[in-house]
Amino acid sequence: MIGLWDTTGNEVVKALAAERRSAGGVASGMALTLIVVVDEKRVREAEAAATIAAAAHPCRIVVVVRSDVERDRNRLDAEIVVGGRLGPCEAVVTRMYGRLALHAESVVMPLLVPDVPVVTWWHGEPPAEIATDFLGVVADRRITDAAQAADPIEAIRQRARDYAPGDTDLAWTRITLWRSLVAGAFDTTQARVTEATVIGPGMDPTAALMRGWLAARLGIDPVWEHSAEHPRMRGVQLRCANGDELTLTREDNVAIFRRTGQEDRTLPLVRRPLGDELAEELRRLDADQVYAEALGATAGLTGLDQRPGNRVHVWKDPATAQRAEAGVTAHAGTSATP
């Protein structure tokens, strides 16, 4: 590992090249560049997940930590790891302070592996409009996680309003096994589903997307039965035109499958680590049309997959926005004074 403190982007590029030569250089087998945007307190967690994903998809990991954008003095610190604690991959962990943090692309762009796709993952709350972050605009795929928002359901709706082909969310990834089990239940029947119920907490984004997926696939309006007994989605119930009822209920790491006229079956439903979820999303670098349809149905929007795939960067200075908001608040307080 090489540590560079109070350095420049040019020095980081040189140090990475030197470390690659020293370690034998593994970039020839890189499938993509993974940009990870994360807060300082969650860097190790993000590194662990990215390392698991990189084992399945060789990539260069560029971690971006932004801090204290109003600091008077700009500063860049970096760690360069080729192999070592992050496994058989290349990683650059950059910590940016001051106004430099608003221009992270000036450091990140020279670190991208040439001629391979770019994926940006926000391990935390992303910008409300991804076009305001150049690291999202430059990416072929953009991964968010609504579960980390203060209001996960509103976050899902915002992702729909801001959607562009290439976007995805880890809340969607977490119902992959659920969707497989539900779809597999119809391998032996052609019965039409007339009613559906999703059981889960009212703030669970996976339950919201499951409901949206069922609505988009089946052309019905599923009921969301809110339940606070479990921290995440508990079950799915389907009723068919021929009178059959199908139920999937989570019990720890398995699902109990019940169907009218048949014995109960136990099916695997293991909760995967974050790294495995990330690895799943790195398997595809094209737009996920099924996700777009489910997201649109969840938010009551249509035509998401028809939107342009290329985003146009919109510059936004959060420091200026905060000062303007503070000024409006102060003015309102003054006006209210008798």
Short mmCIF file of C-alpha atoms in Angstrom, two decimals:
data_model
loop_
_atom_site.label_atom_id
_atom_site.label_comp_id
_atom_site.label_asym_id
_atom_site.label_seq_id
_atom_site.Cartn_x
_atom_site.Cartn_y
_atom_site.Cartn_z
CA MET A 1 0.00 0.00 0.00
CA ILE A 2 1.12 3.53 -0.77
CA GLY A 3 -0.16 6.46 1.28
CA LEU A 4 -0.08 9.98 -0.13
CA TRP A 5 -1.00 12.88 2.14
CA ASP A 6 -1.78 16.40 0.96
CA THR A 7 -1.00 15.36 -2.58
CA THR A 8 -2.25 16.10 -6.11
CA GLY A 9 -4.19 14.10 -8.65
CA ASN A 10 -1.15 13.88 -10.88
CA GLU A 11 0.91 12.35 -8.07
CA VAL A 12 -1.82 9.79 -7.42
CA VAL A 13 -1.79 8.70 -11.08
CA LYS A 14 2.00 8.37 -11.01
CA ALA A 15 1.97 6.40 -7.76
CA LEU A 16 -0.68 4.01 -9.09
CA ALA A 17 1.36 3.36 -12.23
CA ALA A 18 4.48 2.71 -10.12
CA GLU A 19 2.62 0.35 -7.78
CA ARG A 20 1.17 -1.55 -10.72
CA ARG A 21 4.62 -2.05 -12.20
CA SER A 22 5.92 -3.21 -8.84
CA ALA A 23 3.04 -5.66 -8.33
CA GLY A 24 3.02 -6.94 -11.90
CA GLY A 25 0.02 -4.88 -13.04
CA VAL A 26 -3.40 -6.50 -13.14
CA ALA A 27 -5.27 -3.87 -15.16
CA SER A 28 -5.10 -5.93 -18.37
CA GLY A 29 -7.91 -8.10 -17.03
CA MET A 30 -10.12 -5.33 -15.70
CA ALA A 31 -13.79 -5.59 -16.72
CA LEU A 32 -14.86 -2.19 -15.40
CA THR A 33 -14.12 0.73 -13.09
CA LEU A 34 -16.18 0.84 -9.91
CA ILE A 35 -16.51 4.31 -8.35
CA VAL A 36 -17.67 4.14 -4.74
CA VAL A 37 -19.00 7.36 -3.17
CA VAL A 38 -19.13 6.97 0.61
CA ASP A 39 -18.83 8.84 3.91
CA GLU A 40 -15.70 8.41 6.01
CA LYS A 41 -17.43 6.36 8.71
CA ARG A 42 -18.50 3.70 6.19
CA VAL A 43 -15.35 3.37 4.10
CA ARG A 44 -14.33 -0.02 5.49
CA GLU A 45 -17.84 -1.40 5.00
CA ALA A 46 -17.86 -0.22 1.38
CA GLU A 47 -14.35 -1.60 0.78
CA ALA A 48 -15.40 -5.02 2.10
CA ALA A 49 -18.44 -5.13 -0.20
CA ALA A 50 -16.48 -3.91 -3.22
CA THR A 51 -13.79 -6.53 -2.59
CA ILE A 52 -16.38 -9.33 -2.70
CA ALA A 53 -17.84 -7.91 -5.92
CA ALA A 54 -14.37 -7.50 -7.48
CA ALA A 55 -13.63 -11.19 -6.89
CA ALA A 56 -16.40 -11.97 -9.39
CA HIS A 57 -15.84 -8.95 -11.64
CA PRO A 58 -12.18 -7.85 -11.83
CA CYS A 59 -12.17 -4.09 -11.62
CA ARG A 60 -10.38 -1.00 -10.45
CA ILE A 61 -12.06 0.43 -7.38
CA VAL A 62 -11.95 4.18 -6.88
CA VAL A 63 -13.33 5.21 -3.50
CA VAL A 64 -14.36 8.86 -3.14
CA VAL A 65 -14.74 10.35 0.34
CA ARG A 66 -15.85 13.99 0.39
CA SER A 67 -15.48 16.11 3.52
CA ASP A 68 -15.90 19.69 4.69
CA VAL A 69 -16.61 21.40 1.36
CA GLU A 70 -16.55 24.83 3.01
CA ARG A 71 -12.99 24.44 4.28
CA ASP A 72 -10.78 27.32 3.10
CA ARG A 73 -7.93 25.07 2.02
CA ASN A 74 -8.25 22.22 -0.47
CA ARG A 75 -6.57 18.93 0.32
CA LEU A 76 -6.31 15.47 -1.24
CA ASP A 77 -5.18 12.35 0.61
CA ALA A 78 -4.97 8.97 -1.12
CA GLU A 79 -4.25 5.31 -0.46
CA ILE A 80 -3.23 3.04 -3.31
CA VAL A 81 -3.66 -0.70 -2.92
CA VAL A 82 -2.77 -3.26 -5.58
CA GLY A 83 -3.62 -6.69 -4.24
CA GLY A 84 -3.20 -6.77 -0.48
CA ARG A 85 -6.17 -6.28 1.82
CA LEU A 86 -8.63 -5.71 -1.02
CA GLY A 87 -7.85 -8.93 -2.83
CA PRO A 88 -6.85 -9.34 -6.49
CA CYS A 89 -7.85 -5.88 -7.64
CA GLU A 90 -6.55 -2.33 -7.81
CA ALA A 91 -7.98 0.27 -5.49
CA VAL A 92 -7.47 3.96 -4.90
CA VAL A 93 -9.08 5.48 -1.81
CA THR A 94 -9.27 9.26 -2.17
CA ARG A 95 -10.24 11.69 0.57
CA MET A 96 -11.08 15.17 -0.67
CA TYR A 97 -11.47 18.26 1.50
CA GLY A 98 -12.59 21.79 0.75
CA ARG A 99 -13.84 22.92 -2.64
CA LEU A 100 -11.91 20.06 -4.26
CA ALA A 101 -14.64 17.73 -3.00
CA LEU A 102 -17.09 19.48 -5.37
CA HIS A 103 -14.84 18.65 -8.31
CA ALA A 104 -14.03 15.02 -7.54
CA GLU A 105 -14.07 14.22 -11.25
CA SER A 106 -10.79 16.12 -11.71
CA VAL A 107 -9.11 13.46 -9.58
CA VAL A 108 -11.21 10.45 -10.59
CA MET A 109 -11.26 10.75 -14.40
CA PRO A 110 -7.52 10.04 -14.91
CA LEU A 111 -7.90 6.95 -12.69
CA LEU A 112 -10.55 5.23 -14.86
CA VAL A 113 -9.42 2.08 -16.66
CA PRO A 114 -9.39 2.90 -20.41
CA ASP A 115 -12.06 1.47 -22.69
CA VAL A 116 -14.15 -0.34 -20.06
CA PRO A 117 -17.54 0.54 -18.56
CA VAL A 118 -17.84 2.72 -15.47
CA VAL A 119 -20.21 1.94 -12.58
CA THR A 120 -20.88 4.44 -9.77
CA TRP A 121 -22.22 3.17 -6.46
CA TRP A 122 -23.40 5.49 -3.69
CA HIS A 123 -23.04 3.71 -0.35
CA GLY A 124 -25.26 6.21 1.38
CA GLU A 125 -27.76 8.78 0.17
CA PRO A 126 -27.14 9.79 -3.46
CA PRO A 127 -27.95 13.26 -4.78
CA ALA A 128 -31.68 13.72 -5.34
CA GLU A 129 -30.89 14.34 -9.01
CA ILE A 130 -27.97 12.22 -10.13
CA ALA A 131 -27.19 14.66 -12.94
CA THR A 132 -25.89 17.09 -10.31
CA ASP A 133 -23.01 14.68 -9.58
CA PHE A 134 -20.54 14.26 -12.43
CA LEU A 135 -19.51 10.87 -11.05
CA GLY A 136 -23.04 9.68 -11.83
CA VAL A 137 -23.18 11.29 -15.26
CA VAL A 138 -19.94 9.67 -16.41
CA ALA A 139 -21.12 6.17 -15.39
CA ASP A 140 -22.74 3.56 -17.61
CA ARG A 141 -24.52 2.10 -14.58
CA ARG A 142 -25.56 3.88 -11.37
CA ILE A 143 -26.33 1.97 -8.17
CA THR A 144 -28.20 3.52 -5.24
CA ASP A 145 -29.70 2.08 -2.04
CA ALA A 146 -33.05 3.49 -0.96
CA ALA A 147 -32.86 1.57 2.31
CA GLN A 148 -30.22 4.02 3.55
CA ALA A 149 -32.42 7.08 3.09
CA ALA A 150 -34.27 8.73 5.97
CA ASP A 151 -37.54 8.02 4.09
CA PRO A 152 -36.95 4.92 1.93
CA ILE A 153 -40.33 5.05 0.20
CA GLU A 154 -39.90 8.68 -0.83
CA ALA A 155 -36.39 7.77 -1.97
CA ILE A 156 -37.87 5.13 -4.29
CA ARG A 157 -40.32 7.68 -5.70
CA GLN A 158 -37.47 10.15 -6.23
CA ARG A 159 -35.44 7.48 -8.02
CA ALA A 160 -38.42 7.05 -10.37
CA ARG A 161 -38.74 10.79 -11.00
CA ASP A 162 -35.00 11.02 -11.66
CA TYR A 163 -34.66 7.70 -13.49
CA ALA A 164 -32.55 7.24 -16.59
CA PRO A 165 -31.78 3.85 -18.23
CA GLY A 166 -28.75 2.43 -16.45
CA ASP A 167 -30.00 3.28 -12.94
CA THR A 168 -30.71 0.57 -10.40
CA ASP A 169 -31.19 0.24 -6.65
CA LEU A 170 -30.04 -2.42 -4.20
CA ALA A 171 -33.58 -2.61 -2.80
CA TRP A 172 -34.46 -4.15 -6.17
CA THR A 173 -31.52 -6.55 -5.95
CA ARG A 174 -32.72 -7.77 -2.55
CA ILE A 175 -35.94 -9.16 -4.03
CA THR A 176 -34.25 -11.18 -6.79
CA LEU A 177 -34.78 -14.44 -4.87
CA TRP A 178 -38.37 -13.45 -4.03
CA ARG A 179 -39.11 -12.79 -7.69
CA SER A 180 -37.54 -16.11 -8.73
CA LEU A 181 -39.65 -18.04 -6.23
CA VAL A 182 -42.87 -16.28 -7.25
CA ALA A 183 -42.19 -16.82 -10.96
CA GLY A 184 -41.25 -20.46 -10.34
CA ALA A 185 -44.60 -21.08 -8.68
CA PHE A 186 -46.27 -20.77 -12.10
CA ASP A 187 -44.09 -23.30 -13.92
CA THR A 188 -46.83 -25.92 -13.60
CA THR A 189 -49.96 -23.82 -14.06
CA GLN A 190 -51.43 -21.27 -16.43
CA ALA A 191 -53.91 -19.87 -13.90
CA ARG A 192 -54.35 -16.11 -14.05
CA VAL A 193 -53.61 -14.13 -10.88
CA THR A 194 -56.51 -11.87 -9.94
CA GLU A 195 -55.39 -10.57 -6.53
CA ALA A 196 -52.07 -10.14 -4.73
CA THR A 197 -50.98 -9.01 -1.29
CA VAL A 198 -47.50 -8.00 -0.17
CA ILE A 199 -46.87 -8.19 3.59
CA GLY A 200 -44.13 -6.00 5.03
CA PRO A 201 -43.27 -2.84 6.97
CA GLY A 202 -44.69 0.39 5.64
CA MET A 203 -41.20 1.87 5.15
CA ASP A 204 -39.64 -1.17 3.45
CA PRO A 205 -38.48 -0.30 -0.09
CA THR A 206 -38.24 -3.99 -1.03
CA ALA A 207 -41.94 -4.45 -0.29
CA ALA A 208 -42.72 -1.33 -2.34
CA LEU A 209 -40.76 -2.63 -5.34
CA MET A 210 -42.25 -6.13 -5.01
CA ARG A 211 -45.70 -4.56 -5.16
CA GLY A 212 -44.62 -2.54 -8.21
CA TRP A 213 -43.18 -5.61 -9.91
CA LEU A 214 -46.38 -7.62 -9.37
CA ALA A 215 -48.44 -4.71 -10.70
CA ALA A 216 -46.26 -4.35 -13.80
CA ARG A 217 -46.08 -8.09 -14.54
CA LEU A 218 -49.66 -9.10 -13.73
CA GLY A 219 -51.61 -5.97 -14.60
CA ILE A 220 -53.33 -5.84 -11.21
CA ASP A 221 -53.23 -3.51 -8.20
CA PRO A 222 -51.65 -5.49 -5.34
CA VAL A 223 -52.51 -4.71 -1.74
CA TRP A 224 -49.69 -3.73 0.61
CA GLU A 225 -50.50 -5.09 4.05
CA HIS A 226 -48.34 -3.16 6.51
CA SER A 227 -46.82 -5.25 9.28
CA ALA A 228 -44.44 -4.00 11.97
CA GLU A 229 -43.71 -7.47 13.34
CA HIS A 230 -40.70 -8.00 11.08
CA PRO A 231 -37.97 -5.59 9.92
CA ARG A 232 -38.34 -6.46 6.23
CA MET A 233 -40.78 -7.98 3.76
CA ARG A 234 -42.54 -10.96 5.33
CA GLY A 235 -44.57 -12.58 2.59
CA VAL A 236 -46.48 -12.55 -0.71
CA GLN A 237 -49.98 -13.94 -1.24
CA LEU A 238 -51.50 -14.59 -4.68
CA ARG A 239 -55.07 -15.57 -5.55
CA CYS A 240 -55.84 -17.11 -8.93
CA ALA A 241 -58.93 -17.11 -11.13
CA ASN A 242 -59.36 -20.88 -10.61
CA GLY A 243 -59.60 -20.39 -6.83
CA ASP A 244 -56.06 -21.47 -5.96
CA GLU A 245 -54.10 -19.49 -3.39
CA LEU A 246 -50.31 -19.32 -3.29
CA THR A 247 -48.38 -17.98 -0.33
CA LEU A 248 -44.66 -17.39 0.25
CA THR A 249 -43.73 -16.60 3.84
CA ARG A 250 -40.22 -15.81 5.07
CA GLU A 251 -39.01 -17.79 8.09
CA ASP A 252 -35.41 -16.86 8.92
CA ASN A 253 -33.38 -17.99 5.87
CA VAL A 254 -36.10 -20.03 4.17
CA ALA A 255 -39.48 -19.41 2.58
CA ILE A 256 -42.52 -21.57 3.28
CA PHE A 257 -44.44 -22.12 0.04
CA ARG A 258 -48.11 -23.01 0.41
CA ARG A 259 -50.47 -23.80 -2.42
CA THR A 260 -54.07 -24.96 -2.46
CA GLY A 261 -54.24 -28.74 -2.65
CA GLN A 262 -50.50 -29.30 -2.18
CA GLU A 263 -48.19 -29.98 0.73
CA ASP A 264 -46.11 -27.11 2.10
CA ARG A 265 -42.59 -26.79 0.72
CA THR A 266 -39.50 -25.18 2.21
CA LEU A 267 -37.39 -23.14 -0.22
CA PRO A 268 -34.09 -21.30 0.33
CA LEU A 269 -34.37 -17.56 0.91
CA VAL A 270 -31.01 -16.51 2.32
CA ARG A 271 -30.25 -12.87 2.99
CA ARG A 272 -27.05 -12.16 1.10
CA PRO A 273 -24.17 -9.95 2.18
CA LEU A 274 -23.86 -6.51 0.63
CA GLY A 275 -20.94 -7.61 -1.54
CA ASP A 276 -23.00 -10.35 -3.20
CA GLU A 277 -25.80 -7.87 -3.91
CA LEU A 278 -23.32 -5.49 -5.49
CA ALA A 279 -21.78 -8.32 -7.53
CA GLU A 280 -25.21 -9.18 -8.93
CA GLU A 281 -25.69 -5.65 -10.22
CA LEU A 282 -22.25 -5.69 -11.83
CA ARG A 283 -23.23 -8.71 -13.94
CA ARG A 284 -25.20 -6.52 -16.31
CA LEU A 285 -24.09 -3.20 -17.71
CA ASP A 286 -27.13 -2.51 -19.85
CA ALA A 287 -30.40 -0.95 -18.76
CA ASP A 288 -32.70 -3.11 -16.62
CA GLN A 289 -36.10 -2.74 -18.30
CA VAL A 290 -37.91 -4.94 -15.75
CA TYR A 291 -36.65 -2.74 -12.92
CA ALA A 292 -37.77 0.37 -14.82
CA GLU A 293 -41.28 -1.06 -15.18
CA ALA A 294 -41.47 -2.06 -11.50
CA LEU A 295 -40.11 1.31 -10.38
CA GLY A 296 -42.57 3.15 -12.59
CA ALA A 297 -45.49 1.10 -11.27
CA THR A 298 -44.36 1.79 -7.70
CA ALA A 299 -44.29 5.56 -8.27
CA GLY A 300 -47.25 5.75 -10.65
CA LEU A 301 -45.10 6.78 -13.64
CA THR A 302 -44.88 5.29 -17.13
CA GLY A 303 -42.32 5.25 -19.91
CA LEU A 304 -39.25 5.24 -17.69
CA ASP A 305 -37.37 2.93 -20.06
CA GLN A 306 -38.10 5.34 -22.94
CA ARG A 307 -36.13 8.16 -21.36
CA PRO A 308 -32.71 9.14 -22.79
CA GLY A 309 -29.91 6.96 -21.45
CA ASN A 310 -27.33 9.73 -21.39
CA ARG A 311 -27.42 12.24 -18.57
CA VAL A 312 -26.29 15.86 -18.92
CA HIS A 313 -24.33 17.24 -15.97
CA VAL A 314 -26.07 20.00 -14.02
CA TRP A 315 -23.68 21.96 -11.81
CA LYS A 316 -24.90 22.46 -8.26
CA ASP A 317 -22.89 23.97 -5.43
CA PRO A 318 -24.27 22.56 -2.15
CA ALA A 319 -22.39 25.15 -0.09
CA THR A 320 -24.06 28.00 -1.98
CA ALA A 321 -27.44 26.29 -1.69
CA GLN A 322 -27.04 25.92 2.08
CA ARG A 323 -26.11 29.59 2.47
CA ALA A 324 -29.07 30.65 0.32
CA GLU A 325 -31.44 28.50 2.38
CA ALA A 326 -30.02 29.94 5.60
CA GLY A 327 -30.52 33.45 4.23
CA VAL A 328 -34.15 32.75 3.35
CA THR A 329 -34.78 31.33 6.82
CA ALA A 330 -33.15 34.34 8.51
CA HIS A 331 -35.15 36.74 6.34
CA ALA A 332 -38.39 34.94 7.20
CA GLY A 333 -37.52 35.17 10.89
CA THR A 334 -36.85 38.90 10.60
CA SER A 335 -40.09 39.49 8.73
CA ALA A 336 -42.04 37.69 11.43
CA THR A 337 -40.59 39.93 14.16
CA PRO A 338 -43.19 42.54 15.31
#
